[in-house]
Amino acid sequence: MSLQPVILSGGSGTRLWPLSREFYPKQFLNLLGENSMFQLTLSRLDQMDNITDPIIVCNESHRFLVLEQLRNLKHTTNSIILEGIARNTAPALTLAALDISRNNNLDTVMLVLPADHLIGDNSEFHRIINSGKILAEEDNIVMFGIEPKVANNSYGYIELGDSINIEKESIGYGINGFIEKPDLLIAKKLIESGQYLWNSGIFMLKASVWLNAIKEYQPDIFNICSEAYDKAEKDGDFLRPEISLLEKCPEDSIDYAVMENLDIHGKSNSFVLPFNFTWSDLGSWSALWDIRDKDINGNVQIGDIQSIDVKNSLLFSNDRMVAVLGLENVTIIETSDAVLITNRGEDEEVKKLVRDLKIDHRPEYQTHRKVHRPWGNYEILDSGKGFQVKKLIVNPGASLSLQVHDHRAEHWVVVSGIARVTIGENQFLLKENESTYVQIGVKHRLENASSKFLEIIEVQSGDYLGEDDIKRYDDIYNR
């Protein structure tokens, strides 16, 4: 029987601010090299036998990031299910299981994966997953745990029950209980007992097993998700469940909604298999410091860094040169519009800071100066009262929507490439160093007419320059 991956990609990664933002969260960042953690998850699956294209569940606002990163890998999917509103992992998995039940076989085994994990040994990962599949095919729920090295209050803990032999070199355990994110003193005692694993957040079970469990323990989630799925809109590559129904759905995690209920009700069909390789959910700057190679002073330095007499620190430059002198145990993260300076290890405080930024309606919690769109990206170079300057990069063959603005005019200058411009009833080409002007209230469109990237400098002027001053008449991305 083939294995159906389900990638849950709805996280926000607030503890990795200012690099991770609401509209460009950590799973899509290239923190470990050329590919994002989402792309590494996809590539890890490609190396497995007897596996189907994944189902991806993601936030509505991340849909084009998902599509772009899939296409960069030339990767296909079974479904991309959009959550118009985040409701945690239990509703997300329910939507994926419903997708399988409507289109496939309820006995299909799902491999449920967060999109943002670092796995240190893909071959060993595949071996343990294949062992877990043996249990899942027998209507069991299989979890995967990590042997804890240090006390950590950011993870849930799984209490081990009796051991079972699955196949050669594979041992699993029954599950005696769960402790969710204990304080550090309790976490230390759990580790010393040798009877607990960290909960990795990776699961394996049949679609039918999940749907039966969520229906039994959380009927509101099951009923609302079922109705929202049945009323879903198919939009090109995307499946969009009815948002007005999802807004009524309770928020709950897989662990709280089902797994801990199995423990309470004495159900014995859940097991955990330990991972014995390097693993991280890269949920914080401390986690990144832990897994990256360090210099002789214990520093992790990424980007354009100059440091003297600095020890045991994480220094990250994304845009400008950063110079650091005489500091120890600090985290310094630089981006074009925000800089974070904190003691290393203050991960929960970063999360609180982002919450305050959101309350204050600061744009830095939500977006970078560079904003990704399905046609490419734009970067805000300068802004002031009545004006804004952007650099637009339009992908080969891509097109912005046919649109109009009520409050701003736009001036376009081609830096490189060839633009096909529509203004009113006129259409013409612009080449390097040529320019044009779009008046307020006039329909217009910008297209890349070549096989190379199109770079445009756009100068906006008007009494309101917000991104919501737009009316679309035609859009190939169905926005």
Coordinates of C-alpha atoms in Angstrom, one line a residue:
M1 CA 0.0 0.0 0.0
S2 CA 1.4 3.4 -0.9
L3 CA 2.0 6.1 1.7
Q4 CA 0.3 9.5 1.5
P5 CA 2.3 12.4 2.9
V6 CA 0.4 15.2 4.5
I7 CA 2.6 18.3 5.0
L8 CA 1.2 20.8 7.5
S9 CA 2.6 24.2 6.6
G10 CA 0.6 26.7 8.5
G11 CA 3.1 27.8 11.2
S12 CA 4.1 31.4 11.7
G13 CA 7.6 31.0 13.3
T14 CA 7.3 34.1 15.5
R15 CA 10.4 33.2 17.6
L16 CA 12.5 33.6 14.5
W17 CA 11.6 37.2 14.0
P18 CA 12.7 39.5 12.4
L19 CA 13.7 37.0 9.6
S20 CA 10.4 35.1 9.9
R21 CA 7.3 37.2 9.3
E22 CA 3.6 36.5 9.2
F23 CA 3.6 36.6 5.4
Y24 CA 7.0 34.9 5.0
P25 CA 7.3 32.4 7.9
K26 CA 10.3 30.2 8.8
Q27 CA 9.3 27.1 6.8
F28 CA 9.9 29.1 3.5
L29 CA 13.2 30.6 4.6
N30 CA 16.6 29.4 3.4
L31 CA 18.1 29.0 6.9
L32 CA 20.3 26.0 6.1
G33 CA 21.5 26.5 2.6
E34 CA 19.9 26.9 -0.9
N35 CA 16.6 25.3 -0.1
S36 CA 13.9 26.1 2.5
M37 CA 12.8 23.7 5.2
F38 CA 9.6 23.2 3.3
Q39 CA 11.6 22.2 0.2
L40 CA 13.9 20.0 2.3
T41 CA 10.8 18.2 3.5
L42 CA 9.6 17.6 -0.1
S43 CA 13.1 16.4 -1.2
R44 CA 13.2 14.0 1.7
L45 CA 10.0 12.4 0.5
D46 CA 11.3 12.0 -3.0
Q47 CA 13.9 9.5 -1.8
M48 CA 11.3 7.1 -0.4
D49 CA 9.8 4.1 -2.1
N50 CA 6.0 3.5 -2.7
I51 CA 5.0 7.1 -1.8
T52 CA 2.5 9.4 -3.5
D53 CA 2.6 13.1 -4.1
P54 CA 1.9 15.0 -0.9
I55 CA -1.2 16.8 0.2
I56 CA -0.2 20.2 1.5
V57 CA -2.3 22.2 4.0
C58 CA -1.2 25.9 4.2
N59 CA -2.4 29.4 5.1
E60 CA -4.3 31.2 2.3
S61 CA -1.7 34.0 2.4
H62 CA 1.2 31.5 1.7
R63 CA -0.4 29.8 -1.3
F64 CA 1.9 31.4 -3.9
L65 CA 5.0 30.8 -1.8
V66 CA 4.1 27.1 -1.7
L67 CA 3.4 27.1 -5.4
E68 CA 6.7 28.9 -6.2
Q69 CA 8.8 26.6 -4.1
L70 CA 7.2 23.5 -5.5
R71 CA 7.9 24.7 -9.0
N72 CA 11.5 25.5 -8.2
L73 CA 11.9 21.8 -7.3
K74 CA 9.7 20.7 -10.3
H75 CA 7.5 19.0 -7.7
T76 CA 3.9 18.0 -8.0
T77 CA 1.2 17.5 -5.4
N78 CA -2.1 15.7 -4.9
S79 CA -3.8 18.8 -3.3
I80 CA -3.0 22.2 -1.8
I81 CA -5.6 22.8 0.8
L82 CA -5.9 26.5 1.9
E83 CA -6.9 27.5 5.4
G84 CA -8.5 30.9 5.2
I85 CA -8.1 31.1 8.9
A86 CA -5.7 29.2 11.1
R87 CA -7.3 26.6 13.3
N88 CA -4.3 24.6 14.5
T89 CA -3.2 21.1 13.4
A90 CA -6.3 19.0 14.2
P91 CA -8.7 20.8 11.7
A92 CA -5.8 20.9 9.2
L93 CA -5.3 17.1 9.4
T94 CA -9.1 16.6 9.3
L95 CA -9.3 18.5 6.0
A96 CA -6.5 16.4 4.5
A97 CA -8.1 13.1 5.7
L98 CA -11.4 14.2 4.2
D99 CA -9.6 14.9 0.9
I100 CA -8.3 11.4 0.9
S101 CA -11.6 9.9 1.8
R102 CA -13.4 11.8 -1.0
N103 CA -10.8 11.0 -3.6
N104 CA -9.1 7.8 -2.6
N105 CA -9.2 5.0 -0.1
L106 CA -10.0 5.4 3.6
D107 CA -7.4 2.7 4.3
T108 CA -4.6 5.0 2.9
V109 CA -1.9 5.5 5.5
M110 CA -1.0 9.1 6.1
L111 CA 2.5 10.3 7.0
V112 CA 1.8 13.6 8.8
L113 CA 4.8 16.0 8.7
P114 CA 5.4 19.5 9.8
A115 CA 7.0 21.5 7.0
D116 CA 9.8 23.0 9.1
H117 CA 11.9 20.1 10.5
L118 CA 15.6 19.4 10.2
I119 CA 16.3 15.7 9.8
G120 CA 20.0 14.7 10.1
D121 CA 19.9 11.3 8.5
N122 CA 17.4 10.8 5.7
S123 CA 18.2 7.0 5.2
E124 CA 17.5 6.3 8.9
F125 CA 14.4 8.5 8.7
H126 CA 13.1 6.4 5.8
R127 CA 13.9 3.1 7.7
I128 CA 12.0 4.1 10.8
I129 CA 9.1 5.5 8.8
N130 CA 8.8 2.2 7.0
S131 CA 8.7 0.4 10.4
G132 CA 6.0 2.7 11.6
K133 CA 3.9 1.9 8.5
I134 CA 3.7 -1.7 9.6
L135 CA 1.9 -0.6 12.8
A136 CA -0.2 2.0 11.0
E137 CA -1.5 -0.5 8.5
E138 CA -3.0 -2.4 11.5
D139 CA -5.2 0.6 12.5
N140 CA -2.7 1.9 15.1
I141 CA -1.7 5.6 15.6
V142 CA 2.1 5.9 15.4
M143 CA 4.0 8.8 16.8
F144 CA 7.7 9.5 16.4
G145 CA 9.8 10.8 19.4
I146 CA 13.2 12.3 20.0
E147 CA 15.5 11.2 22.8
P148 CA 15.9 14.5 24.8
K149 CA 19.4 15.7 25.4
V150 CA 18.7 18.7 27.6
A151 CA 15.7 20.0 29.6
N152 CA 13.5 22.0 27.2
N153 CA 10.1 23.5 28.0
S154 CA 9.3 24.1 24.3
Y155 CA 8.4 20.5 23.5
G156 CA 5.8 18.0 24.6
Y157 CA 6.9 14.8 26.3
I158 CA 5.7 11.2 25.6
E159 CA 5.8 8.7 28.4
L160 CA 7.0 5.3 27.2
G161 CA 5.1 2.1 27.9
D162 CA 6.1 -1.5 27.1
S163 CA 8.5 -2.1 24.3
I164 CA 7.5 -4.0 21.1
N165 CA 9.6 -5.5 18.4
I166 CA 8.4 -4.4 14.9
E167 CA 11.1 -5.8 12.6
K168 CA 14.8 -6.3 12.6
E169 CA 16.5 -3.4 14.4
S170 CA 13.3 -1.5 15.0
I171 CA 11.7 -1.1 18.5
G172 CA 8.6 0.8 19.4
Y173 CA 6.9 1.5 22.6
G174 CA 3.3 1.8 23.9
I175 CA 2.3 5.2 25.1
N176 CA 1.5 5.7 28.8
G177 CA 0.8 9.4 28.7
F178 CA 1.7 12.9 27.7
I179 CA 3.1 16.0 29.4
E180 CA 2.8 19.1 27.4
K181 CA 5.6 21.7 27.7
P182 CA 6.5 21.2 31.4
D183 CA 8.6 23.8 33.2
L184 CA 12.3 23.3 33.2
L185 CA 12.5 21.6 36.6
I186 CA 9.9 19.0 35.7
A187 CA 11.5 18.6 32.3
K188 CA 14.9 17.8 33.9
K189 CA 13.3 15.1 36.1
L190 CA 11.5 13.6 33.0
I191 CA 14.8 13.3 31.2
E192 CA 16.6 11.8 34.2
S193 CA 13.9 9.1 34.4
G194 CA 14.8 7.8 30.9
Q195 CA 11.1 7.1 30.3
Y196 CA 10.2 10.0 28.0
L197 CA 10.7 11.2 24.5
W198 CA 10.1 14.6 23.0
N199 CA 7.1 14.7 20.7
S200 CA 8.4 15.4 17.2
G201 CA 4.9 16.3 15.8
I202 CA 5.3 13.6 13.1
F203 CA 2.4 11.0 13.0
M204 CA 1.4 8.0 10.9
L205 CA -2.1 6.6 10.7
K206 CA -4.9 5.7 8.3
A207 CA -7.3 8.4 7.1
S208 CA -10.1 6.3 8.5
V209 CA -8.5 6.0 11.9
W210 CA -8.1 9.8 12.2
L211 CA -11.6 10.6 11.0
N212 CA -13.1 8.1 13.4
A213 CA -11.1 9.5 16.3
I214 CA -11.8 13.1 15.6
K215 CA -15.5 12.3 15.1
E216 CA -15.5 10.6 18.5
Y217 CA -13.5 13.0 20.6
Q218 CA -14.1 16.3 18.8
P219 CA -17.4 16.1 16.8
D220 CA -17.6 19.8 16.3
I221 CA -14.2 19.8 14.4
F222 CA -15.3 16.8 12.3
N223 CA -18.7 18.2 11.4
I224 CA -17.6 21.7 10.6
C225 CA -14.6 20.5 8.6
S226 CA -16.7 18.0 6.7
E227 CA -19.2 20.7 5.7
A228 CA -16.4 23.2 4.9
Y229 CA -14.7 20.6 2.7
D230 CA -18.0 19.7 0.9
K231 CA -18.5 23.3 0.1
A232 CA -14.9 23.9 -1.0
E233 CA -14.0 25.9 -4.1
K234 CA -11.5 24.5 -6.6
D235 CA -9.2 27.4 -7.7
G236 CA -6.6 26.2 -10.1
D237 CA -3.9 24.4 -8.1
F238 CA -5.8 25.1 -4.8
L239 CA -8.7 23.8 -2.8
R240 CA -10.4 26.4 -0.7
P241 CA -12.7 25.1 2.0
E242 CA -15.6 27.4 2.9
I243 CA -14.0 30.0 5.2
S244 CA -17.3 31.1 6.9
L245 CA -17.6 27.6 8.3
L246 CA -13.9 27.3 9.3
E247 CA -14.3 30.5 11.3
K248 CA -16.7 28.5 13.5
C249 CA -14.3 25.6 13.9
P250 CA -12.6 25.1 17.3
E251 CA -8.9 25.6 17.4
D252 CA -7.1 22.4 18.6
S253 CA -3.9 20.5 18.1
I254 CA -3.6 16.8 17.1
D255 CA -2.2 16.1 20.6
Y256 CA -5.0 17.8 22.6
A257 CA -7.8 16.9 20.3
V258 CA -7.1 13.1 20.0
M259 CA -3.9 11.8 21.4
E260 CA -4.4 12.8 25.0
N261 CA -8.0 11.6 24.8
L262 CA -6.7 8.1 23.8
D263 CA -4.7 8.2 27.0
I264 CA -7.7 9.3 29.1
H265 CA -10.0 6.6 27.7
G266 CA -7.4 3.8 28.0
K267 CA -7.1 3.1 24.3
S268 CA -4.1 0.9 23.5
N269 CA -3.7 1.5 19.7
S270 CA -1.1 4.2 19.9
F271 CA 2.7 3.7 19.7
V272 CA 5.8 5.8 19.6
L273 CA 9.0 5.0 17.6
P274 CA 12.2 6.8 18.6
F275 CA 14.3 8.8 16.1
N276 CA 18.0 8.3 16.8
F277 CA 19.4 11.0 14.6
T278 CA 19.9 14.8 14.7
W279 CA 16.5 16.5 14.7
S280 CA 15.3 20.0 15.2
D281 CA 12.1 22.0 14.5
L282 CA 14.3 25.1 14.2
G283 CA 11.7 27.0 16.2
S284 CA 14.0 29.6 17.6
W285 CA 17.3 31.4 17.2
S286 CA 18.7 29.2 20.0
A287 CA 17.8 26.1 18.0
L288 CA 19.6 27.5 14.9
W289 CA 22.7 28.3 17.1
D290 CA 22.6 24.7 18.4
I291 CA 22.7 23.0 15.0
R292 CA 25.1 25.3 13.1
D293 CA 28.8 24.8 13.0
K294 CA 30.7 27.2 15.3
D295 CA 34.0 29.0 15.1
I296 CA 36.7 28.6 17.8
N297 CA 34.9 31.2 19.9
G298 CA 31.6 29.3 19.8
N299 CA 30.1 31.8 17.4
V300 CA 27.7 31.1 14.5
Q301 CA 28.2 33.9 12.0
I302 CA 26.0 34.1 8.9
G303 CA 26.3 36.8 6.3
D304 CA 28.5 39.9 6.3
I305 CA 29.8 39.9 9.9
Q306 CA 32.9 41.6 11.5
S307 CA 33.5 40.6 15.1
I308 CA 36.2 41.0 17.7
D309 CA 36.2 39.4 21.2
V310 CA 32.8 37.9 20.7
K311 CA 31.9 34.5 22.2
N312 CA 29.1 32.0 22.1
S313 CA 26.9 34.2 20.0
L314 CA 24.6 34.0 16.9
L315 CA 25.3 36.8 14.5
F316 CA 23.1 37.0 11.4
S317 CA 23.3 39.7 8.6
N318 CA 20.7 39.6 5.9
D319 CA 21.2 43.0 4.2
R320 CA 24.1 45.1 5.7
M321 CA 27.4 44.5 7.3
V322 CA 27.2 44.0 11.1
A323 CA 30.1 44.8 13.4
V324 CA 30.1 43.4 16.9
L325 CA 32.7 44.0 19.7
G326 CA 33.2 42.5 23.1
L327 CA 29.9 40.6 23.7
E328 CA 29.1 37.1 24.9
N329 CA 26.0 35.0 24.6
V330 CA 24.0 37.3 22.4
T331 CA 21.8 37.0 19.4
I332 CA 21.9 39.7 16.8
I333 CA 19.7 39.4 13.7
E334 CA 19.8 42.1 11.0
T335 CA 17.3 42.6 8.2
S336 CA 16.7 45.6 6.0
D337 CA 13.9 47.1 8.2
A338 CA 14.5 45.6 11.7
V339 CA 17.3 44.5 14.0
L340 CA 17.0 42.1 16.9
I341 CA 19.5 42.3 19.8
T342 CA 18.9 40.0 22.7
N343 CA 20.6 37.6 25.1
R344 CA 20.9 34.2 23.5
G345 CA 18.1 32.0 24.9
E346 CA 15.4 34.6 25.2
D347 CA 13.3 32.8 22.7
E348 CA 9.9 33.2 24.4
E349 CA 10.6 36.9 24.9
V350 CA 11.0 37.3 21.1
K351 CA 7.5 35.8 20.7
K352 CA 6.1 38.3 23.2
L353 CA 7.9 41.1 21.3
V354 CA 6.2 40.1 18.0
R355 CA 2.8 40.0 19.8
D356 CA 3.4 43.6 20.9
L357 CA 4.4 44.6 17.4
K358 CA 1.1 43.1 16.1
I359 CA -0.9 45.0 18.8
D360 CA 0.8 48.2 17.7
H361 CA 0.0 47.5 14.1
R362 CA 3.7 47.6 13.1
P363 CA 4.2 46.4 9.5
E364 CA 7.5 44.7 10.6
Y365 CA 5.6 41.9 12.3
Q366 CA 3.9 41.0 9.1
T367 CA 6.0 41.7 6.0
H368 CA 9.6 42.4 4.9
R369 CA 10.5 45.3 2.6
K370 CA 10.7 42.6 0.0
V371 CA 7.3 41.2 -0.6
H372 CA 6.7 38.0 -2.7
R373 CA 3.9 37.8 -5.2
P374 CA 2.9 35.1 -7.7
W375 CA 4.4 37.1 -10.5
G376 CA 7.7 37.8 -8.7
N377 CA 8.5 40.3 -5.9
Y378 CA 8.7 43.9 -5.0
E379 CA 11.0 45.8 -2.5
I380 CA 10.2 49.1 -1.0
L381 CA 13.3 51.3 -1.5
D382 CA 12.0 54.6 0.0
S383 CA 8.8 56.2 1.1
G384 CA 7.5 59.4 2.6
K385 CA 4.4 61.6 2.6
G386 CA 2.8 61.3 -0.8
F387 CA 5.4 59.1 -2.4
Q388 CA 6.8 55.5 -2.5
V389 CA 9.6 54.0 -4.5
K390 CA 9.6 50.2 -5.3
K391 CA 11.8 47.8 -7.2
L392 CA 9.8 45.2 -9.0
I393 CA 11.2 41.9 -10.3
V394 CA 8.8 40.2 -12.7
N395 CA 9.4 36.5 -13.5
P396 CA 9.9 35.5 -17.1
G397 CA 6.5 35.3 -18.8
A398 CA 4.7 36.5 -15.7
S399 CA 2.0 39.2 -15.6
L400 CA 0.6 41.5 -13.1
S401 CA -3.2 41.9 -13.0
L402 CA -5.1 44.3 -15.2
Q403 CA -5.9 46.9 -12.5
V404 CA -6.7 50.4 -11.5
H405 CA -5.9 52.7 -8.5
D406 CA -8.1 55.4 -7.2
H407 CA -5.5 57.3 -5.1
R408 CA -2.2 57.0 -6.8
A409 CA -0.3 57.5 -10.1
E410 CA 2.7 55.3 -11.1
H411 CA 5.9 56.0 -13.0
W412 CA 7.7 53.0 -14.4
V413 CA 11.4 52.9 -15.5
V414 CA 12.8 49.7 -17.0
V415 CA 16.2 48.8 -15.5
S416 CA 16.6 45.6 -17.4
G417 CA 14.5 43.3 -19.5
I418 CA 11.6 44.0 -21.8
A419 CA 8.1 45.0 -20.5
R420 CA 4.8 44.7 -22.2
V421 CA 2.7 47.6 -20.9
T422 CA -1.0 48.1 -21.2
I423 CA -2.4 51.6 -20.3
G424 CA -6.0 52.2 -21.2
E425 CA -6.6 50.9 -24.7
N426 CA -2.9 51.2 -25.6
Q427 CA -0.3 48.4 -25.5
F428 CA 3.4 48.8 -26.2
L429 CA 6.9 47.5 -25.3
L430 CA 9.4 49.2 -23.0
K431 CA 13.1 48.4 -23.1
E432 CA 16.0 49.2 -20.8
N433 CA 16.2 52.9 -19.8
E434 CA 12.7 53.6 -21.2
S435 CA 9.8 54.8 -19.0
T436 CA 6.1 55.5 -18.9
Y437 CA 3.4 57.1 -16.7
V438 CA 0.1 55.7 -15.4
Q439 CA -2.5 58.2 -14.3
I440 CA -4.8 57.8 -11.4
G441 CA -8.0 55.9 -12.3
V442 CA -6.6 54.4 -15.6
K443 CA -6.6 50.6 -16.2
H444 CA -3.1 49.2 -16.6
R445 CA -1.1 46.0 -16.7
L446 CA 2.6 45.1 -16.6
E447 CA 4.0 41.9 -18.2
N448 CA 7.4 40.4 -18.7
A449 CA 7.7 40.0 -22.5
S450 CA 11.1 38.1 -22.4
S451 CA 12.7 34.9 -21.1
K452 CA 14.8 36.9 -18.6
F453 CA 13.8 38.7 -15.4
L454 CA 12.2 42.1 -15.8
E455 CA 13.4 44.8 -13.3
I456 CA 11.4 47.9 -12.9
I457 CA 11.7 51.0 -10.7
E458 CA 8.2 52.2 -9.8
V459 CA 7.6 55.6 -8.3
Q460 CA 4.1 56.0 -6.8
S461 CA 2.6 59.4 -5.9
G462 CA -0.8 60.2 -4.4
D463 CA -2.8 60.8 -1.2
Y464 CA -2.9 57.1 -0.3
L465 CA -0.4 54.4 -1.2
G466 CA -1.7 51.3 0.6
E467 CA -1.7 47.9 -1.1
D468 CA -5.5 47.7 -0.8
D469 CA -6.0 50.6 -3.3
I470 CA -6.4 48.2 -6.1
K471 CA -9.3 47.0 -8.3
R472 CA -8.5 44.0 -10.4
Y473 CA -10.3 43.3 -13.7
D474 CA -8.3 40.3 -14.9
D475 CA -5.8 38.2 -13.1
I476 CA -4.2 35.0 -14.2
Y477 CA -3.7 34.0 -10.5
N478 CA -7.4 34.4 -9.6
R479 CA -6.8 36.8 -6.8

